[in-house]
Amino acid sequence: QVQLVESGGGLVQPGGSLRLSCAASGSIGRINAMGWYRQAPGKQRELVATVTGSANTKYGDSVKGRFTISRDNAKNTVYLQMNSLKPEDTAVYQCNVDGNLYSYSGPDFYSYGQGTQVTVSS
């Protein structure tokens, strides 16, 4: 009932930048937290960054100071600006959103995007 569409992944050289976007649509009453996770081959899924409805942010230790998460509530969209990219940032990045369906007091929902590949390589 809530669909997430991610964009912005791709191939970039070390030290470069990318900006990921994730737009939510569907029967949305309210969006609470929005965030990004990533998973590299052979590794566990890890938190990249989250942002709450009141704009409080949290970052994984490995991306602090290099990545910035933001959201546009009017567009139900979350962004991840990734700077100073390193080969170890290579992973599938997945957006997640939670909130309420239909209204502020509607049923909870928790949705994941399909994932977008980010490859950092020379």
PDB file of C-alpha atoms in Angstrom:
ATOM      1  CA  GLN A   1       0.000   0.000   0.000  1.00  0.00           C
ATOM      2  CA  VAL A   2       3.057   2.220   0.220  1.00  0.00           C
ATOM      3  CA  GLN A   3       5.517   2.055  -2.644  1.00  0.00           C
ATOM      4  CA  LEU A   4       9.091   3.306  -2.542  1.00  0.00           C
ATOM      5  CA  VAL A   5      11.023   4.226  -5.677  1.00  0.00           C
ATOM      6  CA  GLU A   6      14.770   4.680  -5.329  1.00  0.00           C
ATOM      7  CA  SER A   7      17.116   6.361  -7.759  1.00  0.00           C
ATOM      8  CA  GLY A   8      20.608   7.767  -8.000  1.00  0.00           C
ATOM      9  CA  GLY A   9      22.847   4.750  -7.650  1.00  0.00           C
ATOM     10  CA  GLY A  10      25.663   3.935 -10.022  1.00  0.00           C
ATOM     11  CA  LEU A  11      29.400   3.678 -10.510  1.00  0.00           C
ATOM     12  CA  VAL A  12      31.666   6.372  -9.087  1.00  0.00           C
ATOM     13  CA  GLN A  13      35.397   6.711  -8.524  1.00  0.00           C
ATOM     14  CA  PRO A  14      36.858   6.833  -5.019  1.00  0.00           C
ATOM     15  CA  GLY A  15      36.526  10.315  -3.601  1.00  0.00           C
ATOM     16  CA  GLY A  16      33.487  11.039  -5.714  1.00  0.00           C
ATOM     17  CA  SER A  17      29.900  11.809  -4.781  1.00  0.00           C
ATOM     18  CA  LEU A  18      26.452  10.424  -5.412  1.00  0.00           C
ATOM     19  CA  ARG A  19      22.991  11.447  -4.313  1.00  0.00           C
ATOM     20  CA  LEU A  20      20.319   8.837  -3.695  1.00  0.00           C
ATOM     21  CA  SER A  21      16.615   9.606  -3.654  1.00  0.00           C
ATOM     22  CA  CYS A  22      13.654   7.598  -2.404  1.00  0.00           C
ATOM     23  CA  ALA A  23      10.096   8.714  -3.063  1.00  0.00           C
ATOM     24  CA  ALA A  24       7.154   7.216  -1.185  1.00  0.00           C
ATOM     25  CA  SER A  25       3.659   7.027  -2.612  1.00  0.00           C
ATOM     26  CA  GLY A  26       0.382   5.291  -1.892  1.00  0.00           C
ATOM     27  CA  SER A  27      -2.058   5.327   0.994  1.00  0.00           C
ATOM     28  CA  ILE A  28       0.099   7.492   3.235  1.00  0.00           C
ATOM     29  CA  GLY A  29      -1.447   9.185   6.233  1.00  0.00           C
ATOM     30  CA  ARG A  30       1.776  10.147   7.934  1.00  0.00           C
ATOM     31  CA  ILE A  31       5.455   9.330   7.496  1.00  0.00           C
ATOM     32  CA  ASN A  32       7.520   9.018  10.649  1.00  0.00           C
ATOM     33  CA  ALA A  33      11.105   7.881  10.122  1.00  0.00           C
ATOM     34  CA  MET A  34      12.847   7.556   6.759  1.00  0.00           C
ATOM     35  CA  GLY A  35      16.214   5.988   6.272  1.00  0.00           C
ATOM     36  CA  TRP A  36      18.792   4.068   4.344  1.00  0.00           C
ATOM     37  CA  TYR A  37      20.437   0.710   4.994  1.00  0.00           C
ATOM     38  CA  ARG A  38      23.035  -1.064   2.916  1.00  0.00           C
ATOM     39  CA  GLN A  39      24.326  -4.553   2.370  1.00  0.00           C
ATOM     40  CA  ALA A  40      27.551  -5.555   0.698  1.00  0.00           C
ATOM     41  CA  PRO A  41      28.208  -9.083  -0.582  1.00  0.00           C
ATOM     42  CA  GLY A  42      29.090 -11.393   2.280  1.00  0.00           C
ATOM     43  CA  LYS A  43      28.360  -8.759   4.904  1.00  0.00           C
ATOM     44  CA  GLN A  44      25.503  -8.025   7.238  1.00  0.00           C
ATOM     45  CA  ARG A  45      22.981  -5.344   6.502  1.00  0.00           C
ATOM     46  CA  GLU A  46      23.938  -2.134   8.264  1.00  0.00           C
ATOM     47  CA  LEU A  47      22.410   1.209   9.090  1.00  0.00           C
ATOM     48  CA  VAL A  48      23.550   4.078   6.922  1.00  0.00           C
ATOM     49  CA  ALA A  49      21.358   6.913   8.156  1.00  0.00           C
ATOM     50  CA  THR A  50      17.877   7.722   9.405  1.00  0.00           C
ATOM     51  CA  VAL A  51      15.869  10.905   9.835  1.00  0.00           C
ATOM     52  CA  THR A  52      12.768  11.272  11.987  1.00  0.00           C
ATOM     53  CA  GLY A  53       9.700  13.386  11.367  1.00  0.00           C
ATOM     54  CA  SER A  54      11.207  16.093  13.557  1.00  0.00           C
ATOM     55  CA  ALA A  55      14.424  16.008  11.504  1.00  0.00           C
ATOM     56  CA  ASN A  56      16.575  14.226  14.053  1.00  0.00           C
ATOM     57  CA  THR A  57      19.283  12.284  12.269  1.00  0.00           C
ATOM     58  CA  LYS A  58      21.363   9.223  13.065  1.00  0.00           C
ATOM     59  CA  TYR A  59      24.327   7.901  11.113  1.00  0.00           C
ATOM     60  CA  GLY A  60      26.301   4.703  11.009  1.00  0.00           C
ATOM     61  CA  ASP A  61      29.823   5.160  12.324  1.00  0.00           C
ATOM     62  CA  SER A  62      31.413   4.360   8.975  1.00  0.00           C
ATOM     63  CA  VAL A  63      29.645   7.210   7.143  1.00  0.00           C
ATOM     64  CA  LYS A  64      29.659   9.989   9.739  1.00  0.00           C
ATOM     65  CA  GLY A  65      31.055  13.195   8.334  1.00  0.00           C
ATOM     66  CA  ARG A  66      30.771  11.993   4.732  1.00  0.00           C
ATOM     67  CA  PHE A  67      27.073  11.273   4.191  1.00  0.00           C
ATOM     68  CA  THR A  68      24.104  13.564   4.819  1.00  0.00           C
ATOM     69  CA  ILE A  69      20.484  12.467   5.026  1.00  0.00           C
ATOM     70  CA  SER A  70      17.606  14.876   4.411  1.00  0.00           C
ATOM     71  CA  ARG A  71      13.916  14.741   3.640  1.00  0.00           C
ATOM     72  CA  ASP A  72      11.309  16.738   1.784  1.00  0.00           C
ATOM     73  CA  ASN A  73       8.025  16.154   3.569  1.00  0.00           C
ATOM     74  CA  ALA A  74       5.974  17.809   0.840  1.00  0.00           C
ATOM     75  CA  LYS A  75       7.305  15.261  -1.640  1.00  0.00           C
ATOM     76  CA  ASN A  76       7.468  12.287   0.756  1.00  0.00           C
ATOM     77  CA  THR A  77      11.058  11.906  -0.350  1.00  0.00           C
ATOM     78  CA  VAL A  78      14.281  11.150   1.479  1.00  0.00           C
ATOM     79  CA  TYR A  79      17.734  11.892   0.110  1.00  0.00           C
ATOM     80  CA  LEU A  80      21.199  10.598   0.883  1.00  0.00           C
ATOM     81  CA  GLN A  81      24.094  12.786  -0.195  1.00  0.00           C
ATOM     82  CA  MET A  82      27.228  10.670  -0.252  1.00  0.00           C
ATOM     83  CA  ASN A  83      30.594  12.430  -0.460  1.00  0.00           C
ATOM     84  CA  SER A  84      34.178  11.212  -0.267  1.00  0.00           C
ATOM     85  CA  LEU A  85      33.064   7.770  -1.326  1.00  0.00           C
ATOM     86  CA  LYS A  86      35.333   4.817  -0.608  1.00  0.00           C
ATOM     87  CA  PRO A  87      35.466   1.341  -2.176  1.00  0.00           C
ATOM     88  CA  GLU A  88      34.104  -0.048   1.088  1.00  0.00           C
ATOM     89  CA  ASP A  89      30.913   1.955   0.511  1.00  0.00           C
ATOM     90  CA  THR A  90      30.105  -0.397  -2.356  1.00  0.00           C
ATOM     91  CA  ALA A  91      26.781  -2.055  -1.556  1.00  0.00           C
ATOM     92  CA  VAL A  92      23.095  -2.246  -2.368  1.00  0.00           C
ATOM     93  CA  TYR A  93      21.447   0.704  -0.670  1.00  0.00           C
ATOM     94  CA  GLN A  94      17.869   0.224   0.429  1.00  0.00           C
ATOM     95  CA  CYS A  95      15.428   2.884   1.525  1.00  0.00           C
ATOM     96  CA  ASN A  96      12.978   2.294   4.349  1.00  0.00           C
ATOM     97  CA  VAL A  97      10.028   4.306   5.554  1.00  0.00           C
ATOM     98  CA  ASP A  98       7.580   3.870   8.411  1.00  0.00           C
ATOM     99  CA  GLY A  99       4.414   5.688   9.318  1.00  0.00           C
ATOM    100  CA  ASN A 100       0.653   5.406   9.302  1.00  0.00           C
ATOM    101  CA  LEU A 101      -1.731   4.521   6.501  1.00  0.00           C
ATOM    102  CA  TYR A 102      -4.663   6.756   5.507  1.00  0.00           C
ATOM    103  CA  SER A 103      -4.442   9.164   8.485  1.00  0.00           C
ATOM    104  CA  TYR A 104      -2.281  10.110  11.471  1.00  0.00           C
ATOM    105  CA  SER A 105      -4.047   7.441  13.535  1.00  0.00           C
ATOM    106  CA  GLY A 106      -4.252   4.804  10.815  1.00  0.00           C
ATOM    107  CA  PRO A 107      -2.566   1.407  10.798  1.00  0.00           C
ATOM    108  CA  ASP A 108       1.213   1.340  10.989  1.00  0.00           C
ATOM    109  CA  PHE A 109       3.185   0.574   7.872  1.00  0.00           C
ATOM    110  CA  TYR A 110       6.836  -0.244   7.290  1.00  0.00           C
ATOM    111  CA  SER A 111       8.096  -0.361   3.714  1.00  0.00           C
ATOM    112  CA  TYR A 112      11.385  -1.119   1.991  1.00  0.00           C
ATOM    113  CA  GLY A 113      12.514  -0.076  -1.462  1.00  0.00           C
ATOM    114  CA  GLN A 114      13.883  -2.463  -4.050  1.00  0.00           C
ATOM    115  CA  GLY A 115      17.462  -1.316  -3.499  1.00  0.00           C
ATOM    116  CA  THR A 116      19.907   0.558  -5.684  1.00  0.00           C
ATOM    117  CA  GLN A 117      23.483  -0.483  -6.397  1.00  0.00           C
ATOM    118  CA  VAL A 118      26.325   1.849  -5.494  1.00  0.00           C
ATOM    119  CA  THR A 119      29.758   0.834  -6.739  1.00  0.00           C
ATOM    120  CA  VAL A 120      32.877   2.770  -5.811  1.00  0.00           C
ATOM    121  CA  SER A 121      35.792   1.730  -7.977  1.00  0.00           C
ATOM    122  CA  SER A 122      38.549   3.180 -10.106  1.00  0.00           C
TER     123      SER A 122
END
